[in-house]
Short mmCIF file of C-alpha atoms in Angstrom, two decimals:
data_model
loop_
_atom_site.label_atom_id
_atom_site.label_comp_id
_atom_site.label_asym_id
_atom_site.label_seq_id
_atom_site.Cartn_x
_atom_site.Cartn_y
_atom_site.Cartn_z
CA UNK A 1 -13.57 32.71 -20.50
CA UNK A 2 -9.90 32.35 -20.97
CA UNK A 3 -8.09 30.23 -17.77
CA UNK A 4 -4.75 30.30 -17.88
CA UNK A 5 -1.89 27.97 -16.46
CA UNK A 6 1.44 27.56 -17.26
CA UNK A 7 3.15 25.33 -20.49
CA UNK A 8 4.63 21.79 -20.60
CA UNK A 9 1.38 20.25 -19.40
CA UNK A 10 0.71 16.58 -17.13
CA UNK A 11 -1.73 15.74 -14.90
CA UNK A 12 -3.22 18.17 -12.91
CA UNK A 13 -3.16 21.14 -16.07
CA UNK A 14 -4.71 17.87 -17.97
CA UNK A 15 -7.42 16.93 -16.21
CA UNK A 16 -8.01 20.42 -14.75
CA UNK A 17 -8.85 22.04 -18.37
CA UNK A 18 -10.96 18.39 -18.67
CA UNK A 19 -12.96 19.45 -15.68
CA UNK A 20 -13.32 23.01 -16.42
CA UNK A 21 -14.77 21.94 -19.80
CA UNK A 22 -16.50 19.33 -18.70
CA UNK A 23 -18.27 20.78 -15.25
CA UNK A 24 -17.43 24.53 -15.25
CA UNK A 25 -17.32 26.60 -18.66
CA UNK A 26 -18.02 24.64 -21.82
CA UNK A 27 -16.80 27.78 -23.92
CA UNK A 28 -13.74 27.87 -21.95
CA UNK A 29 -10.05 28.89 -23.38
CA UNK A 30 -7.21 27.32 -22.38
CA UNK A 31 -3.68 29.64 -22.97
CA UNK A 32 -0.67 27.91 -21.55
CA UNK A 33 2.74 30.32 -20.43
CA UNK A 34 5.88 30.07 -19.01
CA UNK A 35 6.81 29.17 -15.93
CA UNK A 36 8.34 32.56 -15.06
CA UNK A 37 5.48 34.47 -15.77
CA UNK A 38 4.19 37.04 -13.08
CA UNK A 39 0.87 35.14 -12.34
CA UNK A 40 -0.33 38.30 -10.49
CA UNK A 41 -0.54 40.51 -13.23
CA UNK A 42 -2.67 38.68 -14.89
CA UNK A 43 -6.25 40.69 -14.94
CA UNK A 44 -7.95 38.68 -18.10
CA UNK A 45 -8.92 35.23 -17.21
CA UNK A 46 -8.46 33.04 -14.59
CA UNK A 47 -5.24 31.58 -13.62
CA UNK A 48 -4.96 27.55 -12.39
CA UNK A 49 -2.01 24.93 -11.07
CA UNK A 50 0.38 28.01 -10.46
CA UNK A 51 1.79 28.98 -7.56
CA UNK A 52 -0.09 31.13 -5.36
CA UNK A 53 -3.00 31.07 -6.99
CA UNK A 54 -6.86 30.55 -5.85
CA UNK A 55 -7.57 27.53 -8.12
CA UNK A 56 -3.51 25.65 -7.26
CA UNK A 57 -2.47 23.21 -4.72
CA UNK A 58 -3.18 23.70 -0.88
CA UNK A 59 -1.94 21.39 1.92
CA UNK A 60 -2.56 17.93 0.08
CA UNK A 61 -5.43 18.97 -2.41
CA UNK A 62 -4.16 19.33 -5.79
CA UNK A 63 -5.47 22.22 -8.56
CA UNK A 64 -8.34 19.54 -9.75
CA UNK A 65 -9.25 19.21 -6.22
CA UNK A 66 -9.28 23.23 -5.70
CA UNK A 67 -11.84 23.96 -8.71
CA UNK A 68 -13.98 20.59 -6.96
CA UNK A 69 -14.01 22.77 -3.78
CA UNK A 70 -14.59 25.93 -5.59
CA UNK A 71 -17.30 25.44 -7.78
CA UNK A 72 -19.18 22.78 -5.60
CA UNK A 73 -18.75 19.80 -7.06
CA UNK A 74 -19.43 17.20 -5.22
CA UNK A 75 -20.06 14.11 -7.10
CA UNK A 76 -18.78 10.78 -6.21
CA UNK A 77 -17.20 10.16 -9.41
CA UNK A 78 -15.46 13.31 -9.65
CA UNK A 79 -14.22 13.14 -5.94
CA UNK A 80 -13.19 9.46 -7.05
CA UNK A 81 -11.52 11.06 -10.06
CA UNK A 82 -9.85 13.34 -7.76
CA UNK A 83 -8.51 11.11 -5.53
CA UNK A 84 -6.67 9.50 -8.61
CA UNK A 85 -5.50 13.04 -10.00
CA UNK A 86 -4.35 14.11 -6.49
CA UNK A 87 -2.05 10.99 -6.26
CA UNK A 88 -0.87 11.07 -9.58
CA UNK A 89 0.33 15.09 -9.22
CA UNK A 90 1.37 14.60 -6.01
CA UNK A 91 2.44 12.53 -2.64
CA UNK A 92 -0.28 12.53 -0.43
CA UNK A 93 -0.74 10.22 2.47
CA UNK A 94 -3.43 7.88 1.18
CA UNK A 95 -2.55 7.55 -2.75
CA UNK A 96 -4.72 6.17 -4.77
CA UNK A 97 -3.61 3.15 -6.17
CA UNK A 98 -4.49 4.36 -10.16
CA UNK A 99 -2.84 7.47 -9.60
CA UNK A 100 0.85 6.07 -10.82
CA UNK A 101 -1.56 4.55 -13.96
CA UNK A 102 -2.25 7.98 -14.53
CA UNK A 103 1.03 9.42 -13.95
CA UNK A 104 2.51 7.26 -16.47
CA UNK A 105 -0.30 7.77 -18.95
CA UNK A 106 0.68 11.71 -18.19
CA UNK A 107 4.24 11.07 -19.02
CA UNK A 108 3.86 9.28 -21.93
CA UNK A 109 2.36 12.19 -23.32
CA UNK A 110 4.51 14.59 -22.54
CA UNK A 111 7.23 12.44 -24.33
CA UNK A 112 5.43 12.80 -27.72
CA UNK A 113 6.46 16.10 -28.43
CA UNK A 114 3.05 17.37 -29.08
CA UNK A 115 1.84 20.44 -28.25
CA UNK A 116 -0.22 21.45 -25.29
CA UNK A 117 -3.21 21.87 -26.99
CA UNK A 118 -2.75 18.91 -29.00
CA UNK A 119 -1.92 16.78 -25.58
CA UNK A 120 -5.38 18.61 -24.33
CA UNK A 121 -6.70 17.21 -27.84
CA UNK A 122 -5.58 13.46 -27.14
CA UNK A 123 -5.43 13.00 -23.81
CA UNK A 124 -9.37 14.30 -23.17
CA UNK A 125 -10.72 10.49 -24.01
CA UNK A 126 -8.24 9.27 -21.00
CA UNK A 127 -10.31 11.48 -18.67
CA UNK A 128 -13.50 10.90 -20.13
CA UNK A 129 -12.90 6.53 -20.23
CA UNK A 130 -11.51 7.18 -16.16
CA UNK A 131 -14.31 9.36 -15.25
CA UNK A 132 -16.33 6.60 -16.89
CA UNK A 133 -14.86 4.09 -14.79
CA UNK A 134 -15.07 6.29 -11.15
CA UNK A 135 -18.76 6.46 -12.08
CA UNK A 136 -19.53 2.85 -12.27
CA UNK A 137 -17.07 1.89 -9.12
CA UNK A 138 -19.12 4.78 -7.01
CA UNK A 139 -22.53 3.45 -8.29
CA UNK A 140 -22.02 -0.03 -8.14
CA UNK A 141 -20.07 -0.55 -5.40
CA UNK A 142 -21.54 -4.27 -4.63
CA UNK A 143 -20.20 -6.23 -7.75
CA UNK A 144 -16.97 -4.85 -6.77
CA UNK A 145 -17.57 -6.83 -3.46
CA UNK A 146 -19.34 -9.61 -4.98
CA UNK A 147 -16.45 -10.88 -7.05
CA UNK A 148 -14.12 -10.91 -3.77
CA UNK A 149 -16.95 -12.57 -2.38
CA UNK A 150 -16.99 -15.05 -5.54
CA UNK A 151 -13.27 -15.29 -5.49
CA UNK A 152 -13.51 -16.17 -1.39
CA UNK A 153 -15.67 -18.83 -1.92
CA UNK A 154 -13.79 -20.38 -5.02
CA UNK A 155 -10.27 -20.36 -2.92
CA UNK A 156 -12.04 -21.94 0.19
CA UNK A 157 -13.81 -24.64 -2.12
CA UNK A 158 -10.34 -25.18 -3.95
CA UNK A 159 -8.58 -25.20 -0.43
CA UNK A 160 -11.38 -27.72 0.84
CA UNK A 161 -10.29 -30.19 -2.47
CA UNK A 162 -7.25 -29.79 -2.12
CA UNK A 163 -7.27 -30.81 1.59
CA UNK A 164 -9.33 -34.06 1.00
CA UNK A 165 -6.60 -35.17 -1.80
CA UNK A 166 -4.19 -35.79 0.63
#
């Protein structure tokens, strides 16, 4: 299937083409136009991150978030993953704090004069190593909290020394 969005890609028409791939349509196409195009004539394929459209940005959820929604995925590492496209696209009210990581990341790209595809190309092992890392901070949410736990205890035993010394 060909899905179509417009050219000059960052974030959101990056990691939306990573998800479609990824989660939706393996064989999918990605063609990439110009901003001024008339999205609603477009009758073959399915149009993404343009105004208007279905599979774009409503109220505070971002394109990624849209296809999430759409085609029912629901896992915690992709909602995670969401979270961190949705504040790196956009201002919502509760950013994520990775999301400026990612907008920079995004930027940087763009400033390499590479084509869209060849961003796509490059820029697919970002979203696969993040994904990666959503995965293991929604399935092991306890060592997370361990090492404050860890790091609690080490500042309260230093703090204890250090009180003793005087």
């Amino acid at each position: 299937m060909k899905w179509i969005t417009r050219e000059k890609i960052k974030v959101d028409r990056v990691a939306c083409p990573w998800l479609i791939r990824h989660f939706v349509d393996p064989e999918a196409e990605f063609v990439f136009l110009p901003r001024d195009t008339d999205w609603s004539k477009i009758e073959n394929g399915i149009v993404f991150d343009v105004p208007n459209c279905e599979l774009g940005h409503h109220d505070e959820d971002v394109s990624f978030n849209s296809i999430l929604k759409k085609y029912n995925l629901s896992e915690p590492a992709l909602l995670l993953l969401g979270e961190i496209v949705q504040a790196a696209d956009s201002h919502p009210t509760n950013p994520h704090p990775a999301g400026e990581g990612l907008r920079w990341v995004a930027h940087g790209f763009s400033a390499l004069s590479l084509s869209d595809h060849q961003i796509l190309e490059r820029e697919f092992v970002v979203y696969d190593a993040l994904y990666g890392e959503c995965k293991r901070q929604t399935t092991e949410p306890a060592k997370g909290s361990e090492r404050v736990a860890f790091l609690e205890t080490k500042m309260i035993s230093l703090f204890e020394i250090a009180s003793t010394v005087r």
